[in-house]
Coordinates of C-alpha atoms in Angstrom, one line a residue:
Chain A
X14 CA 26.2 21.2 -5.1
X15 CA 27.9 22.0 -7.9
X16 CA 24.5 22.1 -10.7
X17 CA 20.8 22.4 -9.8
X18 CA 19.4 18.8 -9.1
X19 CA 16.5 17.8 -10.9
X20 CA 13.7 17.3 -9.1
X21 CA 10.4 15.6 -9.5
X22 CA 6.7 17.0 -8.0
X23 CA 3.9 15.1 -7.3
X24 CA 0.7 14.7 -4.9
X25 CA -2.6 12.7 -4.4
X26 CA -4.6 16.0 -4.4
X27 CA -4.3 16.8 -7.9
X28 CA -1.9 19.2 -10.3
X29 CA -4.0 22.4 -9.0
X30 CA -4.4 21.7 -5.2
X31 CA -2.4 24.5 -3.1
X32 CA -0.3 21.7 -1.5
X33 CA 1.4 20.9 -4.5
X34 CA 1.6 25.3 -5.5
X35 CA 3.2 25.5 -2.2
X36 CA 6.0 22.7 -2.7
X37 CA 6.6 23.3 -6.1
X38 CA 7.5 27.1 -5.1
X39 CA 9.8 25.5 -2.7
X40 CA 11.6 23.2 -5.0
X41 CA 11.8 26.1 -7.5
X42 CA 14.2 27.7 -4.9
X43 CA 16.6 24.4 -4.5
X44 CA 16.8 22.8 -8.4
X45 CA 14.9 22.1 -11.7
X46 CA 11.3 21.2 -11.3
X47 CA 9.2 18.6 -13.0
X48 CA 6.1 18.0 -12.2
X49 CA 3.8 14.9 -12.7
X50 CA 0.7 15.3 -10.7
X51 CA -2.7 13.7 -11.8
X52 CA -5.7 15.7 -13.0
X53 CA -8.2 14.8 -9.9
X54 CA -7.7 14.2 -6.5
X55 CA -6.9 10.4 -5.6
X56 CA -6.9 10.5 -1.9
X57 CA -7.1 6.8 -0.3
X58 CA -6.0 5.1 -3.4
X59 CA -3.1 3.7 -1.5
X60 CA -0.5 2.1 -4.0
X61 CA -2.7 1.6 -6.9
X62 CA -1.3 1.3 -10.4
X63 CA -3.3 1.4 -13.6
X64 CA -3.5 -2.1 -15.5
X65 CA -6.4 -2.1 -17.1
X66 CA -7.4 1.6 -18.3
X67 CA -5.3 3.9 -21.0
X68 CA -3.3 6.9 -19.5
X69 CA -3.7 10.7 -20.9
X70 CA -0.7 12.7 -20.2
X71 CA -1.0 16.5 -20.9
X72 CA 1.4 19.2 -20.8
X73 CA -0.2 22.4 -18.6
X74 CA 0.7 25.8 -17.2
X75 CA -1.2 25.9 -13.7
X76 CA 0.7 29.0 -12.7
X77 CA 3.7 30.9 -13.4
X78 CA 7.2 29.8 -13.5
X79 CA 9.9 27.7 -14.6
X80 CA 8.6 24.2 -13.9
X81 CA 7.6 22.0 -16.7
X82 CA 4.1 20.7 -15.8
X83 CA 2.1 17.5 -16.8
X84 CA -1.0 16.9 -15.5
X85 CA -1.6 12.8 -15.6
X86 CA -5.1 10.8 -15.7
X87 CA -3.5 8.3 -13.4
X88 CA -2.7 7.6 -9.7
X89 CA 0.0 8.9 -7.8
X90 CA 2.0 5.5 -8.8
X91 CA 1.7 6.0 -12.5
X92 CA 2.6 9.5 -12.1
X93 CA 6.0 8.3 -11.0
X94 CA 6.4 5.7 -13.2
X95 CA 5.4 7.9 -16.1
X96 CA 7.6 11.2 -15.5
X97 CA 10.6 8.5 -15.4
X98 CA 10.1 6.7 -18.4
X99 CA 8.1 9.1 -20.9
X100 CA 9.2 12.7 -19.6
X101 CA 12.2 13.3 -17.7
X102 CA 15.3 12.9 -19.6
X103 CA 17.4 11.6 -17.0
X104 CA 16.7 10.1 -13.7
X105 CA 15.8 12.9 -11.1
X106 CA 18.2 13.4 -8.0
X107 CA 14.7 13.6 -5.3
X108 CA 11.0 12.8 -6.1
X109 CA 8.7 14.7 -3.5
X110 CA 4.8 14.3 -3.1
X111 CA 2.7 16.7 -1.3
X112 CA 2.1 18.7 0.5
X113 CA -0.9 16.9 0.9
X114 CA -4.1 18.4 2.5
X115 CA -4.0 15.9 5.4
X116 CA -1.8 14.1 7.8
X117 CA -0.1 10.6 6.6
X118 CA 1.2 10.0 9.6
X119 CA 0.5 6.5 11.7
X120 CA -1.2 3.5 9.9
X121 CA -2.6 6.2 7.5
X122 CA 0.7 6.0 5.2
X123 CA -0.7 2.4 4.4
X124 CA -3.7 3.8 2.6
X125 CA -2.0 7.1 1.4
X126 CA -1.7 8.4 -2.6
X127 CA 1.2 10.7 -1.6
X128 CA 3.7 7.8 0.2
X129 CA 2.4 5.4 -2.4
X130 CA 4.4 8.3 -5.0
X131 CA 7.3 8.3 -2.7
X132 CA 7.9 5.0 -2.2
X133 CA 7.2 4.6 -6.0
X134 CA 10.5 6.5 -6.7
X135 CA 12.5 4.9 -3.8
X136 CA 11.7 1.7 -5.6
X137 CA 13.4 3.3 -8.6
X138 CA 16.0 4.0 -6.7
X139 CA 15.3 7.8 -6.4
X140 CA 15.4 9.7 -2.9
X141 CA 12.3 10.4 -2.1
X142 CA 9.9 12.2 0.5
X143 CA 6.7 12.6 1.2
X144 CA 5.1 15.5 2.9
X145 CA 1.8 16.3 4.7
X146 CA -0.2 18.8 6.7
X147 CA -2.6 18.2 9.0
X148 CA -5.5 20.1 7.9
X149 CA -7.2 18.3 4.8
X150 CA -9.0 21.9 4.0
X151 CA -8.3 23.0 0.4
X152 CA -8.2 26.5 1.8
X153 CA -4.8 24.6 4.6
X154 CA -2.2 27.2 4.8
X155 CA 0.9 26.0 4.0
X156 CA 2.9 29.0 4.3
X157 CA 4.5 28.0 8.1
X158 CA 5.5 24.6 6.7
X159 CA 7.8 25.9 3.2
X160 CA 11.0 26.4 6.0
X161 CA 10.5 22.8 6.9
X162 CA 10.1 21.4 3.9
X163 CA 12.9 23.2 2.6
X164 CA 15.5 22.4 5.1
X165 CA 14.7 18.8 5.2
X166 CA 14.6 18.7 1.0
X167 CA 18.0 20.0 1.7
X168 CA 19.3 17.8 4.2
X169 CA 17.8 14.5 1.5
X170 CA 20.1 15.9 -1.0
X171 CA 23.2 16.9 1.1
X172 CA 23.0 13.3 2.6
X173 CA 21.0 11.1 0.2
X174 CA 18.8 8.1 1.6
X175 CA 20.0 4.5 1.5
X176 CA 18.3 1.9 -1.0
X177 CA 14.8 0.9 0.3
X178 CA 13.8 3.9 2.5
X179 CA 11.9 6.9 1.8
X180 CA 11.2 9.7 4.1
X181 CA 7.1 10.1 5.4
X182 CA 7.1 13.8 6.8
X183 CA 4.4 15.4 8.9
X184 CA 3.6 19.2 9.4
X185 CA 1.3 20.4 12.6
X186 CA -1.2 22.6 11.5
X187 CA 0.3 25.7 13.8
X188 CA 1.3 28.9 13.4
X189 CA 5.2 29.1 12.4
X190 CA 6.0 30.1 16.2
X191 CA 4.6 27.5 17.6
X192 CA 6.2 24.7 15.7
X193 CA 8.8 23.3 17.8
X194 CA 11.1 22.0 15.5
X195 CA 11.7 18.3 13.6
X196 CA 11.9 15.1 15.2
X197 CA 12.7 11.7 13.8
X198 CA 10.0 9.5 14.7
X199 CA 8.7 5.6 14.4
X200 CA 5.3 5.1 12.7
X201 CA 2.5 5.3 15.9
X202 CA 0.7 1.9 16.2
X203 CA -2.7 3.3 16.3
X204 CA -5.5 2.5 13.7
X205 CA -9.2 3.9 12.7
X206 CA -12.2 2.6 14.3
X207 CA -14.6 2.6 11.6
X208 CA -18.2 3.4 11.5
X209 CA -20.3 2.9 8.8
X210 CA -23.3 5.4 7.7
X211 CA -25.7 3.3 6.7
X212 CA -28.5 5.0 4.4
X213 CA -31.3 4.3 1.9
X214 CA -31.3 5.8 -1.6
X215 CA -34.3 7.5 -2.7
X216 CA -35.9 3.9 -4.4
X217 CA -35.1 2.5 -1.3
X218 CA -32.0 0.3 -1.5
X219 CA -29.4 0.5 1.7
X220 CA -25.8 1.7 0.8
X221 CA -23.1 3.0 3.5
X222 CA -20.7 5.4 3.7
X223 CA -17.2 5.2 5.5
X224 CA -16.6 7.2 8.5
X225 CA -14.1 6.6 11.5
X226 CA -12.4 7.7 14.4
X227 CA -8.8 8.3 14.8
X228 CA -7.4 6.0 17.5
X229 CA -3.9 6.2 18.8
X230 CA -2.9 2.8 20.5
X231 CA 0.6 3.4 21.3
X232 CA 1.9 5.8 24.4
X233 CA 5.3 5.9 23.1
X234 CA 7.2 9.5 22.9
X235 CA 8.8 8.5 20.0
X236 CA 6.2 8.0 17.8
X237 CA 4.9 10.6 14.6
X238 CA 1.6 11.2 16.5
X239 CA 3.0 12.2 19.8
X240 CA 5.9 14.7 18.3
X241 CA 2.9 15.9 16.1
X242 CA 0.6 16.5 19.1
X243 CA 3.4 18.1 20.6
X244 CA 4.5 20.7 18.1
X245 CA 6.5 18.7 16.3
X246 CA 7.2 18.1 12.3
X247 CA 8.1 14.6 12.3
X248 CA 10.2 12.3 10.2
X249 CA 9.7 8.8 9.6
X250 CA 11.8 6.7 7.7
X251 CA 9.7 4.3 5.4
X252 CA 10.9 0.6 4.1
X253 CA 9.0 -0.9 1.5
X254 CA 11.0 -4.7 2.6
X255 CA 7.7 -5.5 4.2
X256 CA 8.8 -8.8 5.4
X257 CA 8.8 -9.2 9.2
X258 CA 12.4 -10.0 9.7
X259 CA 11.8 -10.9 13.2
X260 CA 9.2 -13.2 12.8
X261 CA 10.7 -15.5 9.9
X262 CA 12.6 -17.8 13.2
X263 CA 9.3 -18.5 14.7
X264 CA 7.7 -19.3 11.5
X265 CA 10.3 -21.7 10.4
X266 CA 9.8 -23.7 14.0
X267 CA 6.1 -24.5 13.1
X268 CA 7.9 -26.8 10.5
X269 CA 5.0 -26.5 7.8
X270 CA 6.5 -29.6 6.0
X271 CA 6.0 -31.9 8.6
X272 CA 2.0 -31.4 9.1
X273 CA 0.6 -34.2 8.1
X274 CA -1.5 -32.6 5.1
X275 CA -5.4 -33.4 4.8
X276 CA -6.1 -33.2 1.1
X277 CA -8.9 -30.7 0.5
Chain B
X24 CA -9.8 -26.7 18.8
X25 CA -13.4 -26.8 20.1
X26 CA -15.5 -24.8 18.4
X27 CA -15.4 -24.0 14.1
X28 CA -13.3 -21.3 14.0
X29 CA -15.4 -18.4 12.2
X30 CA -13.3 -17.7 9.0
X31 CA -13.8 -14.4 6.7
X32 CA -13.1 -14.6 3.1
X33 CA -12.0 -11.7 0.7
X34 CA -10.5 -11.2 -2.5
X35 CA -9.5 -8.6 -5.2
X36 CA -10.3 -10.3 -8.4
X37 CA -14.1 -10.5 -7.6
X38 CA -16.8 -12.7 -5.5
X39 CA -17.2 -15.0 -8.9
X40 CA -13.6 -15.4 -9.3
X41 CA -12.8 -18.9 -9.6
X42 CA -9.4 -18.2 -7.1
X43 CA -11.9 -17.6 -4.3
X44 CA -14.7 -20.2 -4.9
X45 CA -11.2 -22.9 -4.4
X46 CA -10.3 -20.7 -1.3
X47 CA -14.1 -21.1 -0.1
X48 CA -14.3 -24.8 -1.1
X49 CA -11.2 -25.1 1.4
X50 CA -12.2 -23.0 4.4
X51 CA -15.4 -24.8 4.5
X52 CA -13.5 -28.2 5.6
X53 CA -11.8 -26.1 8.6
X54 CA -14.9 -23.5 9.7
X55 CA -17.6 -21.6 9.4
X56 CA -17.4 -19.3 6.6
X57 CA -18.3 -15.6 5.3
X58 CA -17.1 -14.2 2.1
X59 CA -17.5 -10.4 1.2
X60 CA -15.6 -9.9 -1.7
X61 CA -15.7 -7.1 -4.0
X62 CA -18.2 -7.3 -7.1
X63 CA -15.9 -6.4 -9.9
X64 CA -12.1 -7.2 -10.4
X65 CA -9.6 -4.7 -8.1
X66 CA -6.1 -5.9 -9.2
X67 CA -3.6 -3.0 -8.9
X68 CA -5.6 -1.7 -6.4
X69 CA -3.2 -1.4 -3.5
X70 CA -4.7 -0.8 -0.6
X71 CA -7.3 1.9 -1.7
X72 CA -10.2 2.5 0.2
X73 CA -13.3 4.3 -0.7
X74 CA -13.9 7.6 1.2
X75 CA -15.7 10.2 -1.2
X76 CA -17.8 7.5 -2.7
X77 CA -21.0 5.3 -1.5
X78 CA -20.7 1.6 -0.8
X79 CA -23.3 -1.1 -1.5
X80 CA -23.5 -4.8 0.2
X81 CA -26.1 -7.2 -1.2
X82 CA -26.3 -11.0 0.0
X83 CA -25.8 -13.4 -3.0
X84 CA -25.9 -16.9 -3.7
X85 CA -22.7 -17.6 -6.2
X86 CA -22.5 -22.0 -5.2
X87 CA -24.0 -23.9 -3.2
X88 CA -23.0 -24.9 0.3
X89 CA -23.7 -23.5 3.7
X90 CA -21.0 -20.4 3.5
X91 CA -22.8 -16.6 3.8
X92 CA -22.1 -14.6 0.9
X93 CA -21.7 -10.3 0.1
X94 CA -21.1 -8.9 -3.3
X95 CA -19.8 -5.5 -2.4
X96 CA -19.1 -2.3 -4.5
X97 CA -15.8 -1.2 -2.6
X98 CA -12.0 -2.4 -2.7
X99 CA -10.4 -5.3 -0.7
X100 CA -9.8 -3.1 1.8
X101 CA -13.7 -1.7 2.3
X102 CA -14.5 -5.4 2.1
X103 CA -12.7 -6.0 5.3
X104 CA -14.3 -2.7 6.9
X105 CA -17.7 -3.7 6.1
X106 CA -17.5 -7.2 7.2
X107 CA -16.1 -6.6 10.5
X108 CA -18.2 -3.8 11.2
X109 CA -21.8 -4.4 9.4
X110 CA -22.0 -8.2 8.7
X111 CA -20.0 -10.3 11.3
X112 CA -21.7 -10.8 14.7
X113 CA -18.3 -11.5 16.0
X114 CA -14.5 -10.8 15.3
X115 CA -13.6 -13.7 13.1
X116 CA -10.6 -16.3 14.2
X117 CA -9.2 -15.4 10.4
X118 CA -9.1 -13.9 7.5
X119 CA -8.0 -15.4 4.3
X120 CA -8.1 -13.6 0.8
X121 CA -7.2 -15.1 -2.4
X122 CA -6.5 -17.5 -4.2
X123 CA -5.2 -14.0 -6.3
X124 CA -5.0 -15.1 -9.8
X125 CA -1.5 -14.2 -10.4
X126 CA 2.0 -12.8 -8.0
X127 CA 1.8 -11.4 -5.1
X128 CA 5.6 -12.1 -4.5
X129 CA 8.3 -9.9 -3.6
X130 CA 7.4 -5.8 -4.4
X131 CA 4.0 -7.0 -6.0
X132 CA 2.7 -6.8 -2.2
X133 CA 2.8 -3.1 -2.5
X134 CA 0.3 -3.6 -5.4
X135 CA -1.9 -5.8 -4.2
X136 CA -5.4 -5.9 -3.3
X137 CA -4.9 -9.2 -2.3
X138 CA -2.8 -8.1 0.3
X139 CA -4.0 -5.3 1.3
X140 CA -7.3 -7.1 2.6
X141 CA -5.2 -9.4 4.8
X142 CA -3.1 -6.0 5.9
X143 CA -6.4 -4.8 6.9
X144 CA -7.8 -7.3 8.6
X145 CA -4.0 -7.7 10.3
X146 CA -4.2 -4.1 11.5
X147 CA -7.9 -5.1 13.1
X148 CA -6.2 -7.8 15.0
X149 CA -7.1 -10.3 13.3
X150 CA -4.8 -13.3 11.9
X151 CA -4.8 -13.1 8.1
X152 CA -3.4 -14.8 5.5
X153 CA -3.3 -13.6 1.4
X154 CA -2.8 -16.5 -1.2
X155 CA -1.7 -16.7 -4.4
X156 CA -1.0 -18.8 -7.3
X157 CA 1.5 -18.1 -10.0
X158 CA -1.6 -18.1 -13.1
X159 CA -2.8 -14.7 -13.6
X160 CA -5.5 -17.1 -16.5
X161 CA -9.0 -17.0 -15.4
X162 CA -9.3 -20.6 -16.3
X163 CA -6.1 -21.0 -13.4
X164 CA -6.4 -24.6 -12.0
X165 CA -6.3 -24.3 -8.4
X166 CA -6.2 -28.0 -7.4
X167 CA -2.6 -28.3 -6.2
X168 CA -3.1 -25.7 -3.9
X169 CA -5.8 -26.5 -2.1
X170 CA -4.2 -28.9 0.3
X171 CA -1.1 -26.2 1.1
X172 CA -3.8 -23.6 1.5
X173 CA -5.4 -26.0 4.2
X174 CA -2.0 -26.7 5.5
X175 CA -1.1 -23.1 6.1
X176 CA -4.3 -22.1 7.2
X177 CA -4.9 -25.1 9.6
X178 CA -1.5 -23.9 11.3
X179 CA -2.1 -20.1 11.5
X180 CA -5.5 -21.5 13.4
X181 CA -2.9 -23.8 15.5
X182 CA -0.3 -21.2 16.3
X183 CA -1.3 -17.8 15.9
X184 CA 0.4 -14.6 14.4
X185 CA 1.7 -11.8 16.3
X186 CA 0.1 -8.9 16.5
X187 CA 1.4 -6.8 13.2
X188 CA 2.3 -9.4 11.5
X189 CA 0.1 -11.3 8.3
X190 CA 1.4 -13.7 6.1
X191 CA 2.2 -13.4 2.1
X192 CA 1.3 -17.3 0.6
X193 CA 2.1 -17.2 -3.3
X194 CA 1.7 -21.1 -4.9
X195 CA 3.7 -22.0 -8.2
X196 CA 2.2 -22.4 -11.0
X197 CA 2.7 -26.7 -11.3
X198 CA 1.3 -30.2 -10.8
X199 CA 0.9 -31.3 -7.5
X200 CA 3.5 -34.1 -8.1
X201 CA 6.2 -31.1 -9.2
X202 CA 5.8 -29.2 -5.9
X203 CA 8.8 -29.6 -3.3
X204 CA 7.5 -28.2 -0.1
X205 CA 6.8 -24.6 1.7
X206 CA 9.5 -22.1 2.0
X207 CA 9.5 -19.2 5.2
X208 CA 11.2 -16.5 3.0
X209 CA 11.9 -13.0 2.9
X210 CA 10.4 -10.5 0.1
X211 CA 13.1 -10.3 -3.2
X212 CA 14.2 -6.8 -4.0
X213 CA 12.6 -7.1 -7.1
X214 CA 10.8 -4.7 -9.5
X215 CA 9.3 -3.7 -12.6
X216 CA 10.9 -1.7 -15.3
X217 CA 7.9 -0.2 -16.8
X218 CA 7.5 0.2 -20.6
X219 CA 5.0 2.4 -21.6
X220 CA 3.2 1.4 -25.3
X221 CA 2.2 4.6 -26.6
X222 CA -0.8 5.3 -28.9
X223 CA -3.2 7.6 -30.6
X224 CA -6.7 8.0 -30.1
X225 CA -9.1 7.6 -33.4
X226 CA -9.3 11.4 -32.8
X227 CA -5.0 11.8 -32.7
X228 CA -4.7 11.9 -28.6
X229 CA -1.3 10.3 -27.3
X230 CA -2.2 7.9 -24.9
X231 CA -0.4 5.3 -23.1
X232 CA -0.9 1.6 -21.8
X233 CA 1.5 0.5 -18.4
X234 CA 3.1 -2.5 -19.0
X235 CA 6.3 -4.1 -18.0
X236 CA 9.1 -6.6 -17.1
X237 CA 9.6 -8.2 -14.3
X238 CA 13.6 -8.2 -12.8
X239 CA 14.6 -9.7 -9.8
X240 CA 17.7 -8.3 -8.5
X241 CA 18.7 -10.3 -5.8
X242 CA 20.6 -13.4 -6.0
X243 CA 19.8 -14.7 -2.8
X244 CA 18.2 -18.6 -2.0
X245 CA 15.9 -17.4 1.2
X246 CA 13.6 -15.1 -1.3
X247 CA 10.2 -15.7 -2.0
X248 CA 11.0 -15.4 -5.9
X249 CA 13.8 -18.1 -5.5
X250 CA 11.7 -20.5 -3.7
X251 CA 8.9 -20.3 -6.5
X252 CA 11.6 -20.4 -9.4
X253 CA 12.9 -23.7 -7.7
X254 CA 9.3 -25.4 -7.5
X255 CA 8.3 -24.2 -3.5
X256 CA 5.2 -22.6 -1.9
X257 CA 6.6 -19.0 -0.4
X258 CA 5.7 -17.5 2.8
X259 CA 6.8 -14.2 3.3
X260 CA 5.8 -12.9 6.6
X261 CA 4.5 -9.2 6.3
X262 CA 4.2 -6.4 8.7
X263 CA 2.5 -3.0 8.2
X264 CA 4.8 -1.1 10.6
X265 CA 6.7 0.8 7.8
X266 CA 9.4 2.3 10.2
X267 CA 12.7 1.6 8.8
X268 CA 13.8 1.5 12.2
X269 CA 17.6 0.9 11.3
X270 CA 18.0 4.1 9.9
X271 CA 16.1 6.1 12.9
X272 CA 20.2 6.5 13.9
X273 CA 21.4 7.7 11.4
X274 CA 18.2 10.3 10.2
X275 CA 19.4 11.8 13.9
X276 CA 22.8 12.0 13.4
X277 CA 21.8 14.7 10.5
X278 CA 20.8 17.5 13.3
X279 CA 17.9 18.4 11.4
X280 CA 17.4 21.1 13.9
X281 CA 20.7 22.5 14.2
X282 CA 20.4 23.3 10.2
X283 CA 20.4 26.5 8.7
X284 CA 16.9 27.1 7.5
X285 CA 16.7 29.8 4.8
X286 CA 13.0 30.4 4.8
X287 CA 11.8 29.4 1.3

């Protein structure tokens, strides 16, 4: 690579959560860091975007460094959409979100802040990856994952990423010995069983919180949650064409035209 | 089919809204119906859900008629949770959410609280449907759609969806007389180049407002975006398996493993 890429930080924990310290000193080691992150954590905002609110953007210095840092009242989404059109002065060459204090991994990318930032920037046409640890403690230790990160930030830019797919990376909470290497994975069909925690306030009204069990469905060895529960980092490359290719034959045969329509 | 199929209705834009009262009024000629929607508008939303917060249900009466009703403090997606879980007695043969006021077509789904209530409820098992009509207006006049949103609905309840997959319905915005038919399309590659308007507070703060234009970027005639432009219904089957399978080759071809890794 003949001059630094540029590259663009961000996470769903907030400017000042370790994950983000930890991939920003990363970065600092492959290009020219930017960093967009918003001011409080956002976790389970999936891909939300702020239409009706004002945004604050402010220039910080969370710790020492090179990067240029702006910490954003938005989500993860405006983030993106911000650094690219108000603070970067030319497109970046990778947009990465993370490490976030948690795994993403399964149907979880559906309700994740950190994806919803990745596949923000592949939207723009940006390479883009998301990581995640599997420990969702502030106090998560990142250091075994940095090689990881590192050599798959690497192999993103050596290679690049087609139009319409972002990478959705996943780090087992192990000791650096123990990891057994990367594998490219499919997203696990699995899903949370949700229980709700029904309570009374103190005047006596009912309100609930959400809880939920973790519930892997599919037995598949190629999925993120088996290389994960085998030592694995896994890769999975995200689409955000959500249309069901497969499916668009069948749906054609009902032949919605001919129904003879009731009026409502 | 025998029995009244037991139908769950949802929304982002609020229980009041008058998108879903036209949804309700057209459920209620196919089954037996339960709305819990959330109290307050949720556009932009994605699919957020609420895990560091508390959630209150309360039964309301908005209309009259024999539906069940639940004004609920959470997203689209909690909405879903909460039904299934708290207020259904039984899994319900489908769930519809809509009518959005406003697109849900081509990358608007990744946006969309709309969406992600029917994504939710798809990931539960459950066939679900998400409708829209082209009139983001509060005063919107659902009346055209009514009998396409029976139509649609009447034959998800006939055939069926795959597990996995839910169904995208957006309505043009035009007279009845004006409308040609229902489309099966795919999703556009279409997005939004986002303009920030900048401002200052009373006190001199920058802040900013999102907003944007719309640009489709693909020509072709089996998009959801060309069957609206050229007077259609679209319906864009949706999946929430993200994998981007066709690239799973090539993201192995890279020997992630065989890399070099110069720990960071």
């Amino acid at each position: 690579m003949k001059k630094r890429p540029l590259i663009l930080v961000t996470n769903d924990d907030g400017i000042t959560a370790p994950g983000i310290r930890a991939l920003i000193s990363v970065m600092k080691t492959i290009g020219d860091v930017v960093v967009v992150a918003p001011d409080s954590p956002q976790s389970g905002m999936g891909h939300a975007i702020t239409i009706d609110s004002t945004l604050y953007v402010e220039q910080v210095k969370v710790d020492d460094g090179s990067q240029v840092e702006y910490s954003c009242s938005g989500t993860p989404a405006d983030c993106v959409k911000l650094a690219i059109r108000e603070k970067l002065d030319r497109k970046p060459d990778l947009c990465v979100s993370g490490i976030n204090h948690g795994s993403n991994s399964s149907i979880n990318v559906i309700y994740s802040g950190t994806m919803s930032a990745a596949i923000e920037a592949g939207i723009e046409g940006i390479p883009a990856i998301g990581f995640s640890l599997l420990d969702y403690k502030w106090s998560a230790n990142f250091e075994a994952s940095k090689s990881y990160v590192k050599t798959i930030t690497e192999n993103v830019l050596k290679h690049g990423l087609p139009n319409g797919v972002v990478l959705n990376v996943n780090l087992p909470n192990l000791p650096k010995e123990d990891i057994k290497g990367i594998k490219v994975c499919r997203q696990a069909r699995a899903n949370w069983v949700e229980e709700f925690d029904k309570r009374k306030t103190p005047s006596g009204k009912d309100y609930y919180w959400l809880s939920g069990r973790f519930v892997n469905l599919d037995g598949g060895e190629d999925t993120d949650e088996w290389a994960l529960e085998n030592g694995y980092v896994s890769v999975v490359p995200v689409q955000f064409d959500l249309t069901a290719h497969h499916y668009i034959q069948n749906l054609n045969s009902w032949n919605l035209n001919d129904t003879e329509t009731n009026s409502a």
